[in-house]
Tab-separated table of C-alpha atoms and ligand atoms in Angstrom:
chain	number	residue	atom	x	y	z
A	1125	MET	CA	-27.524	-13.389	-25.584
A	1126	THR	CA	-26.467	-15.024	-22.289
A	1127	PRO	CA	-25.749	-12.501	-19.546
A	1128	PRO	CA	-22.178	-12.475	-18.182
A	1129	ALA	CA	-21.517	-14.926	-15.337
A	1130	ARG	CA	-21.943	-13.417	-11.851
A	1131	ILE	CA	-18.863	-13.703	-9.660
A	1132	LEU	CA	-18.539	-12.795	-5.990
A	1133	VAL	CA	-15.129	-11.737	-4.641
A	1134	THR	CA	-14.834	-11.747	-0.851
A	1135	GLY	CA	-12.261	-9.478	0.783
A	1136	ALA	CA	-12.667	-7.197	-2.232
A	1137	THR	CA	-11.272	-4.094	-0.505
A	1138	GLY	CA	-8.051	-5.926	0.379
A	1139	ALA	CA	-4.645	-6.066	-1.276
A	1140	VAL	CA	-5.446	-9.139	-3.369
A	1141	GLY	CA	-9.258	-8.962	-3.593
A	1142	GLY	CA	-9.170	-5.480	-5.169
A	1143	ALA	CA	-6.867	-6.649	-7.967
A	1144	VAL	CA	-8.951	-9.807	-8.536
A	1145	LEU	CA	-12.164	-7.796	-8.735
A	1146	ARG	CA	-10.715	-5.439	-11.358
A	1147	ARG	CA	-9.210	-8.245	-13.436
A	1148	LEU	CA	-12.440	-10.248	-13.573
A	1149	THR	CA	-14.491	-7.121	-14.325
A	1150	ALA	CA	-12.094	-6.295	-17.193
A	1151	ALA	CA	-12.579	-9.861	-18.484
A	1152	GLY	CA	-16.308	-9.133	-18.886
A	1153	TYR	CA	-17.816	-10.858	-15.840
A	1154	GLU	CA	-20.474	-9.283	-13.635
A	1155	VAL	CA	-18.401	-8.986	-10.488
A	1156	TYR	CA	-19.563	-8.062	-6.986
A	1157	GLY	CA	-17.364	-7.631	-3.961
A	1158	VAL	CA	-18.004	-8.092	-0.266
A	1159	SER	CA	-15.886	-7.150	2.722
A	1160	SER	CA	-16.479	-6.540	6.409
A	1161	ARG	CA	-17.055	-2.824	5.962
A	1162	GLY	CA	-18.033	-2.687	2.289
A	1163	GLY	CA	-16.512	-0.517	-0.422
A	1164	SER	CA	-17.249	2.703	-2.256
A	1165	SER	CA	-19.011	1.316	-5.354
A	1166	PRO	CA	-22.598	-0.042	-5.410
A	1167	ARG	CA	-21.162	-3.462	-6.290
A	1168	GLN	CA	-19.033	-3.507	-3.129
A	1169	LEU	CA	-21.279	-4.637	-0.294
A	1170	ALA	CA	-20.726	-4.993	3.439
A	1171	TRP	CA	-20.951	-8.579	4.729
A	1172	ARG	CA	-18.956	-9.675	7.748
A	1173	ILE	CA	-18.945	-13.305	6.683
A	1174	GLY	CA	-19.214	-15.807	9.485
A	1175	THR	CA	-20.930	-13.440	11.901
A	1176	GLU	CA	-23.616	-11.686	9.818
A	1177	GLU	CA	-26.354	-12.850	7.455
A	1178	PRO	CA	-25.624	-12.112	3.758
A	1179	PRO	CA	-27.244	-8.944	2.377
A	1180	ASP	CA	-30.387	-9.457	0.272
A	1181	ALA	CA	-28.577	-8.106	-2.786
A	1182	LEU	CA	-26.574	-11.337	-2.919
A	1183	ARG	CA	-29.578	-13.547	-3.586
A	1184	GLY	CA	-29.617	-15.491	-6.850
A	1185	ALA	CA	-27.233	-17.737	-8.723
A	1186	TRP	CA	-23.464	-17.249	-8.688
A	1187	HIS	CA	-21.062	-18.808	-11.166
A	1188	THR	CA	-18.012	-18.520	-8.858
A	1189	VAL	CA	-17.044	-17.293	-5.416
A	1190	VAL	CA	-13.424	-16.158	-5.121
A	1191	HIS	CA	-12.707	-16.209	-1.403
A	1192	CYS	CA	-9.984	-13.654	-0.629
A	1193	ALA	CA	-11.277	-12.471	2.763
A	1194	ALA	CA	-8.921	-13.200	5.639
A	1195	ASP	CA	-7.232	-11.692	8.620
A	1196	THR	CA	-3.511	-12.018	7.927
A	1197	ARG	CA	-2.319	-10.994	11.398
A	1198	TRP	CA	0.018	-13.490	13.043
A	1199	ASN	CA	-0.644	-12.564	16.627
A	1200	LEU	CA	-4.292	-13.575	17.037
A	1201	SER	CA	-5.231	-16.273	19.515
A	1202	ALA	CA	-6.121	-19.670	18.059
A	1203	GLU	CA	-9.791	-18.920	18.698
A	1204	GLU	CA	-9.602	-15.526	16.990
A	1205	SER	CA	-7.789	-16.874	13.956
A	1206	GLU	CA	-10.312	-19.717	13.633
A	1207	GLN	CA	-13.083	-17.133	13.772
A	1208	ALA	CA	-11.275	-14.927	11.230
A	1209	ASN	CA	-10.095	-17.495	8.689
A	1210	VAL	CA	-12.128	-20.677	9.063
A	1211	ALA	CA	-15.595	-19.599	10.235
A	1212	PRO	CA	-16.146	-17.307	7.192
A	1213	LEU	CA	-15.229	-20.164	4.825
A	1214	ARG	CA	-17.647	-22.475	6.639
A	1215	ALA	CA	-20.397	-19.843	6.280
A	1216	LEU	CA	-19.643	-19.397	2.562
A	1217	LEU	CA	-19.810	-23.143	1.918
A	1218	LYS	CA	-23.224	-23.191	3.573
A	1219	TRP	CA	-24.396	-20.122	1.654
A	1220	LYS	CA	-23.323	-21.069	-1.880
A	1221	ASP	CA	-25.261	-23.610	-3.913
A	1222	ASP	CA	-23.793	-26.765	-5.446
A	1223	HIS	CA	-23.412	-25.145	-8.870
A	1224	THR	CA	-21.270	-22.284	-7.590
A	1225	ARG	CA	-17.562	-22.828	-8.106
A	1226	LEU	CA	-15.231	-22.054	-5.224
A	1227	ILE	CA	-11.775	-20.522	-5.619
A	1228	HIS	CA	-10.135	-20.251	-2.227
A	1229	LEU	CA	-7.015	-18.165	-1.574
A	1230	SER	CA	-4.539	-19.760	0.775
A	1231	SER	CA	-0.863	-19.114	1.475
A	1232	SER	CA	2.369	-20.927	0.619
A	1233	TYR	CA	3.099	-20.694	4.343
A	1234	ALA	CA	-0.033	-22.735	5.201
A	1235	THR	CA	2.150	-25.830	5.089
A	1236	GLY	CA	3.885	-24.548	8.224
A	1237	LEU	CA	6.973	-26.231	9.608
A	1238	THR	CA	6.270	-29.717	8.229
A	1239	GLY	CA	5.512	-28.872	4.592
A	1240	SER	CA	1.924	-30.126	4.923
A	1241	VAL	CA	-1.489	-28.722	5.858
A	1242	GLU	CA	-2.478	-32.042	7.433
A	1243	PRO	CA	-1.217	-31.591	11.024
A	1244	THR	CA	-3.948	-30.202	13.259
A	1245	SER	CA	-1.636	-29.243	16.138
A	1246	SER	CA	-0.555	-25.585	16.289
A	1247	ASP	CA	3.004	-26.780	17.037
A	1248	ALA	CA	3.338	-27.696	13.369
A	1249	TYR	CA	2.967	-24.044	12.303
A	1250	ARG	CA	4.926	-20.820	12.807
A	1251	ASN	CA	1.859	-18.954	14.039
A	1252	THR	CA	-1.949	-19.106	14.333
A	1253	TYR	CA	-2.399	-17.490	10.903
A	1254	GLU	CA	-0.658	-20.422	9.180
A	1255	TRP	CA	-2.528	-22.866	11.393
A	1256	SER	CA	-5.906	-21.333	10.453
A	1257	LYS	CA	-5.069	-21.243	6.731
A	1258	ALA	CA	-4.180	-24.950	6.897
A	1259	ALA	CA	-7.452	-25.672	8.725
A	1260	ALA	CA	-9.349	-23.854	5.954
A	1261	GLU	CA	-7.676	-26.013	3.295
A	1262	ARG	CA	-8.598	-29.157	5.238
A	1263	LEU	CA	-12.207	-27.958	5.476
A	1264	ILE	CA	-12.385	-27.649	1.685
A	1265	ALA	CA	-10.829	-31.081	1.200
A	1266	ALA	CA	-13.399	-32.570	3.592
A	1267	GLU	CA	-16.513	-30.771	2.415
A	1268	CYS	CA	-16.146	-29.773	-1.237
A	1269	PRO	CA	-16.402	-32.308	-4.038
A	1270	THR	CA	-14.695	-29.795	-6.343
A	1271	GLY	CA	-12.922	-26.477	-5.945
A	1272	ASP	CA	-9.685	-24.594	-6.424
A	1273	ILE	CA	-7.160	-23.733	-3.745
A	1274	ILE	CA	-4.433	-21.256	-4.663
A	1275	ARG	CA	-1.342	-20.894	-2.518
A	1276	PHE	CA	1.094	-18.046	-3.001
A	1277	PRO	CA	3.852	-16.371	-0.955
A	1278	ILE	CA	4.390	-12.675	-0.053
A	1279	VAL	CA	2.323	-10.305	-2.146
A	1280	MET	CA	3.575	-7.129	-3.857
A	1281	GLY	CA	1.607	-4.728	-6.043
A	1282	ALA	CA	0.871	-4.436	-9.748
A	1283	ARG	CA	3.770	-5.206	-12.041
A	1284	VAL	CA	3.427	-1.923	-13.950
A	1285	ASP	CA	3.524	0.509	-11.014
A	1286	GLY	CA	3.494	-1.380	-7.693
A	1287	PHE	CA	-0.031	-0.210	-6.832
A	1288	LEU	CA	-1.896	-2.042	-4.064
A	1289	ASP	CA	-5.336	-1.312	-2.642
A	1290	ARG	CA	-3.938	-1.932	0.826
A	1291	TYR	CA	-0.331	-2.108	1.984
A	1292	SER	CA	-0.814	-4.900	4.490
A	1293	GLY	CA	1.406	-7.804	5.532
A	1294	PHE	CA	5.028	-7.353	4.475
A	1295	PHE	CA	4.747	-3.542	4.295
A	1296	TRP	CA	5.172	-3.432	8.014
A	1297	LEU	CA	8.849	-3.782	7.126
A	1298	PRO	CA	9.582	-0.554	5.150
A	1299	SER	CA	7.735	1.344	7.834
A	1300	SER	CA	9.935	-0.213	10.508
A	1301	LEU	CA	13.094	0.509	8.511
A	1302	CYS	CA	12.160	4.200	8.225
A	1303	THR	CA	11.242	4.607	11.883
A	1304	GLY	CA	14.203	2.643	13.196
A	1305	ALA	CA	12.057	0.015	14.870
A	1306	VAL	CA	14.332	-2.724	13.612
A	1307	PRO	CA	17.997	-2.580	14.582
A	1308	ALA	CA	19.123	-5.532	12.470
A	1309	LEU	CA	17.859	-8.059	9.970
A	1310	VAL	CA	17.365	-11.335	11.743
A	1311	GLY	CA	17.707	-14.163	9.279
A	1312	ASP	CA	19.842	-15.784	6.677
A	1313	GLU	CA	21.105	-13.632	3.775
A	1314	ASP	CA	20.912	-16.617	1.424
A	1315	ALA	CA	17.405	-17.709	2.427
A	1316	TYR	CA	14.650	-17.593	-0.211
A	1317	LEU	CA	12.086	-14.807	-0.048
A	1318	ASP	CA	9.444	-15.805	-2.558
A	1319	ILE	CA	7.227	-12.974	-3.754
A	1320	VAL	CA	4.421	-12.610	-6.316
A	1321	SER	CA	2.534	-9.672	-7.784
A	1322	THR	CA	-1.226	-9.202	-7.366
A	1323	ASP	CA	-1.250	-9.462	-11.184
A	1324	ASP	CA	0.060	-13.043	-11.014
A	1325	ILE	CA	-2.781	-14.047	-8.691
A	1326	ALA	CA	-5.502	-12.117	-10.523
A	1327	GLU	CA	-4.441	-13.495	-13.933
A	1328	HIS	CA	-4.335	-17.032	-12.604
A	1329	ILE	CA	-7.846	-16.640	-11.183
A	1330	ARG	CA	-9.123	-15.210	-14.471
A	1331	ASP	CA	-7.693	-18.269	-16.264
A	1332	LEU	CA	-9.291	-20.660	-13.768
A	1333	VAL	CA	-12.700	-18.984	-14.075
A	1334	GLY	CA	-12.497	-19.138	-17.880
A	1335	GLY	CA	-11.391	-22.779	-17.850
A	1336	ASP	CA	-13.135	-26.025	-16.997
A	1337	ARG	CA	-14.477	-26.817	-13.564
A	1338	PRO	CA	-11.987	-29.104	-11.777
A	1339	THR	CA	-12.998	-32.709	-11.214
A	1340	GLY	CA	-11.892	-32.657	-7.555
A	1341	VAL	CA	-10.114	-30.193	-5.290
A	1342	ARG	CA	-7.316	-28.732	-7.385
A	1343	LEU	CA	-4.255	-27.029	-5.915
A	1344	SER	CA	-2.218	-24.322	-7.649
A	1345	ILE	CA	0.962	-22.992	-6.064
A	1346	LEU	CA	2.227	-19.720	-7.516
A	1347	GLY	CA	5.716	-18.331	-6.991
A	1348	ARG	CA	9.287	-18.253	-8.241
A	1349	GLY	CA	10.304	-21.430	-6.381
A	1350	ASP	CA	14.066	-21.881	-6.588
A	1351	GLY	CA	14.218	-18.725	-8.724
A	1352	ALA	CA	12.914	-16.610	-5.823
A	1353	PRO	CA	15.008	-13.652	-4.660
A	1354	ARG	CA	17.367	-14.333	-1.777
A	1355	VAL	CA	16.899	-12.294	1.396
A	1356	ALA	CA	19.994	-10.136	0.762
A	1357	GLN	CA	18.949	-9.356	-2.796
A	1358	ALA	CA	15.381	-8.499	-1.743
A	1359	PHE	CA	16.595	-6.205	1.046
A	1360	HIS	CA	19.018	-4.491	-1.306
A	1361	THR	CA	16.097	-3.783	-3.667
A	1362	ILE	CA	13.903	-2.515	-0.815
A	1363	LEU	CA	16.622	-0.212	0.482
A	1364	THR	CA	17.450	1.095	-3.000
A	1365	ALA	CA	13.778	1.867	-3.654
A	1366	LEU	CA	13.321	3.662	-0.319
A	1367	ASN	CA	16.583	5.588	-0.611
A	1368	THR	CA	15.931	6.678	-4.185
A	1369	TRP	CA	12.572	8.035	-3.045
A	1370	ARG	CA	14.139	9.679	0.011
A	1371	ALA	CA	16.893	11.320	-2.092
A	1372	GLU	CA	14.240	12.777	-4.406
A	1373	HIS	CA	12.537	14.254	-1.336
A	1374	GLY	CA	15.697	15.588	0.307
A	1375	VAL	CA	15.710	13.002	3.094
A	1376	PRO	CA	18.981	11.307	4.176
A	1377	ALA	CA	19.469	7.714	3.097
A	1378	LEU	CA	18.705	4.761	5.353
A	1379	GLU	CA	21.713	2.709	6.257
A	1380	GLN	CA	22.019	-0.954	5.371
A	1381	LEU	CA	21.148	-2.938	8.491
A	1382	ARG	CA	23.447	-5.725	9.474
A	1383	TYR	CA	22.333	-9.343	9.394
A	1384	VAL	CA	22.285	-11.195	12.672
A	1385	SER	CA	21.396	-14.780	13.374
A	1386	ALA	CA	18.297	-15.641	15.389
A	1387	ASP	CA	20.602	-16.729	18.190
A	1388	GLN	CA	22.448	-13.387	18.295
A	1389	TRP	CA	19.139	-11.580	18.192
A	1390	ASN	CA	17.590	-13.464	21.062
A	1391	ARG	CA	20.702	-13.350	23.242
A	1392	PHE	CA	21.893	-9.815	22.656
A	1393	TYR	CA	19.442	-7.478	20.905
A	1394	LEU	CA	16.256	-8.526	22.620
A	1395	PRO	CA	17.478	-8.095	26.212
A	1396	PHE	CA	18.942	-4.727	25.138
A	1397	ALA	CA	15.609	-3.740	23.614
A	1398	ARG	CA	13.717	-4.710	26.746
A	1399	GLU	CA	15.964	-2.481	28.826
A	1400	TYR	CA	16.138	0.653	26.683
A	1401	LEU	CA	13.176	0.932	24.331
A	1402	ASP	CA	9.833	2.543	24.954
A	1403	ARG	CA	6.635	0.512	24.835
A	1404	ALA	CA	5.763	1.352	21.224
A	1405	GLN	CA	9.263	0.471	19.986
A	1406	LEU	CA	9.252	-2.693	21.999
A	1407	MET	CA	5.947	-3.771	20.508
A	1408	ARG	CA	7.374	-3.373	16.995
A	1409	VAL	CA	10.540	-5.189	17.916
A	1410	THR	CA	8.527	-8.062	19.342
A	1411	ALA	CA	6.376	-8.153	16.224
A	1412	PHE	CA	9.547	-8.225	14.137
A	1413	GLN	CA	10.547	-11.414	15.899
A	1414	ALA	CA	7.707	-13.087	14.029
A	1415	TYR	CA	9.644	-12.436	10.804
A	1416	GLN	CA	12.701	-14.386	11.913
A	1417	SER	CA	11.511	-17.684	10.542
A	1418	TYR	CA	10.309	-16.097	7.297
A	1419	LEU	CA	13.772	-14.731	6.592
A	1420	SER	CA	15.371	-18.112	7.200
A	1421	ILE	CA	13.651	-20.367	4.635
A	1422	THR	CA	16.441	-22.238	2.907
A	1423	ASP	CA	14.278	-24.757	0.994
A	1424	PRO	CA	12.433	-23.050	-1.855
A	1425	PHE	CA	8.675	-23.568	-2.205
A	1426	GLU	CA	7.640	-26.103	-4.794
A	1427	VAL	CA	5.457	-24.320	-7.322
A	1428	THR	CA	2.963	-25.505	-9.913
A	1429	HIS	CA	2.912	-22.149	-11.732
A	1430	ARG	CA	6.238	-20.358	-11.912
A	1431	THR	CA	5.778	-16.591	-11.974
A	1432	GLU	CA	7.943	-14.012	-13.776
A	1433	PRO	CA	10.964	-12.378	-12.051
A	1434	ILE	CA	9.774	-10.060	-9.300
A	1435	THR	CA	12.643	-7.697	-8.436
A	1436	SER	CA	11.410	-4.704	-10.448
A	1437	THR	CA	7.888	-5.177	-9.024
A	1438	LEU	CA	9.325	-5.249	-5.505
A	1439	TYR	CA	11.154	-1.988	-6.271
A	1440	ARG	CA	8.021	-0.317	-7.692
A	1441	SER	CA	5.845	-1.551	-4.817
A	1442	MET	CA	8.244	-0.068	-2.250
A	1443	ARG	CA	8.273	3.256	-4.088
A	1444	CYS	CA	4.501	3.183	-4.289
A	1445	TRP	CA	4.350	2.460	-0.553
A	1446	ALA	CA	6.649	5.464	0.072
A	1447	GLU	CA	4.503	7.691	-2.139
A	1448	THR	CA	1.316	6.724	-0.280
A	1449	HIS	CA	2.923	6.739	3.193
A	1450	ALA	CA	5.113	9.803	2.702
A	1451	SER	CA	5.242	10.949	6.321
A	1452	THR	CA	6.540	7.541	7.455
A	1453	ALA	CA	8.840	7.164	4.444
A	1454	ARG	CA	10.461	10.545	5.310
A	1455	ARG	CA	11.192	9.611	8.921
A	1456	ILE	CA	14.745	9.669	10.243
A	1457	PRO	CA	15.240	6.348	12.058
A	1458	ARG	CA	15.534	6.766	15.788
A	1459	PRO	CA	18.953	5.426	16.795
A	1460	TRP	CA	19.123	2.375	19.012
A	1461	ARG	CA	20.726	4.083	21.998
A	1462	PRO	CA	19.541	4.727	25.538
B	1387	NAP	N1	-0.811	-10.223	1.595
B	1387	NAP	C1	0.007	-11.257	1.547
B	1387	NAP	O1	1.264	-11.084	1.569
B	1387	NAP	C2	-0.537	-12.667	1.423
B	1387	NAP	C3	0.369	-13.724	1.253
B	1387	NAP	C4	-0.112	-15.025	1.098
B	1387	NAP	C5	-1.482	-15.270	1.123
B	1387	NAP	N2	-2.356	-14.229	1.319
B	1387	NAP	C6	-3.807	-14.548	1.320
B	1387	NAP	O2	-4.426	-13.738	0.324
B	1387	NAP	C7	-5.773	-13.449	0.706
B	1387	NAP	C8	-5.997	-11.957	0.631
B	1387	NAP	O3	-5.149	-11.314	1.576
B	1387	NAP	P1	-4.905	-9.743	1.530
B	1387	NAP	O4	-3.450	-9.502	1.711
B	1387	NAP	O5	-5.602	-9.162	0.336
B	1387	NAP	O6	-5.658	-9.277	2.874
B	1387	NAP	P2	-6.015	-7.789	3.307
B	1387	NAP	O7	-5.371	-6.778	2.419
B	1387	NAP	O8	-5.768	-7.706	4.760
B	1387	NAP	O9	-7.599	-7.710	3.059
B	1387	NAP	C9	-8.494	-8.518	3.760
B	1387	NAP	C10	-9.885	-8.348	3.173
B	1387	NAP	O10	-10.750	-9.312	3.785
B	1387	NAP	C11	-11.881	-8.624	4.313
B	1387	NAP	N3	-12.378	-9.428	5.429
B	1387	NAP	C12	-11.682	-9.919	6.483
B	1387	NAP	N4	-12.492	-10.675	7.249
B	1387	NAP	C13	-13.720	-10.655	6.671
B	1387	NAP	C14	-14.967	-11.244	6.966
B	1387	NAP	N5	-15.164	-12.014	8.051
B	1387	NAP	N6	-16.017	-11.016	6.136
B	1387	NAP	C15	-15.849	-10.233	5.046
B	1387	NAP	N7	-14.709	-9.663	4.704
B	1387	NAP	C16	-13.647	-9.869	5.509
B	1387	NAP	C17	-11.382	-7.230	4.663
B	1387	NAP	O11	-12.488	-6.352	4.786
B	1387	NAP	P3	-12.339	-4.882	5.496
B	1387	NAP	O12	-11.520	-4.066	4.557
B	1387	NAP	O13	-13.721	-4.370	5.636
B	1387	NAP	O14	-11.638	-5.123	6.789
B	1387	NAP	C18	-10.514	-6.977	3.430
B	1387	NAP	O15	-11.333	-6.664	2.325
B	1387	NAP	C19	-5.937	-14.041	2.110
B	1387	NAP	O16	-6.549	-15.304	1.992
B	1387	NAP	C20	-4.517	-14.192	2.618
B	1387	NAP	O17	-4.435	-15.241	3.561
B	1387	NAP	C21	-1.922	-12.937	1.445
């Protein structure tokens, strides 16, 4: 009997990597995970890819490497984001042998402001994260004869219960709503906010691993495309989920924030914030500015694999966030007054 194929998942303790690792294990593969700090099981090893040598336990042949490791922060310097999101990929390409398949996780936002990963200038991207994800895609195109790149938008948890191994990325938002760090929603109510579940990504990866090796570099783009929730609808769902949880725990409801345009925000709210808020609040408000452009996307992403409707998963993920971050979810927002 042939032993099951060995698969390595990088970033296996993260929001997406954890779900991928479980899905591939359930499909019968012999799956190992690596992450900077390692995980709790013997198959979850520590390897800070790009700066450390691989552990000896990773010697031998690998059928596939699923590269989920990344630093998704938007506020790194160009050098830091290159080190976080390109250098580890370069190290993996050097480490793996020619028979090992590569499945690389990118982002729908890697195409930046021009709709393409080709520009090398940071001006073509909203932030250094996007710029580094585009650079990683270009590296694969230049150096890999074959491989899979998967782009997807904002990630929510499992479809059944909203569970995530880590509430990173977008979950900064419910926390800010509960603490009062955001005074208004800066964006366009009708803009698209495309969202997928970790299940969508993990199932797609399982299908790719079980299918034929691509003949070149193959791109999949997951998402709802023009069926994505609009900003207003997504925020209504988020608020309903948080307020239902708060009502069950005897906490007053959060109020619906008003929408303001980027112009109003920059001319009125930001100067006000600078004058009256403390340093911690101001840091959150400044970070929130980074979201402006993400809440103003009026052209839907083109997708190659249209995912199922996401609203109920968004609702469950927000409730799951509240359950696991109860002290923040119970907070009474601090009013925006001097
Ligand atoms: N979350 C989203 O909304 C979203 C949207 C679009 C695309 N993506 C893409 O999806 C992928 C997974 O993101 P995620 O949300 O799951 O990230 P995450 O929750 O922040 O997890 C990141 C994982 O990568 C590991 N890691 C980071 N740098 C590493 C390195 N140099 N060597 C080894 N491990 C390293 C972390 O290890 P430690 O735990 O030890 O730090 C952690 O396991 C990324 O490629 C990201 O760009 C995410």
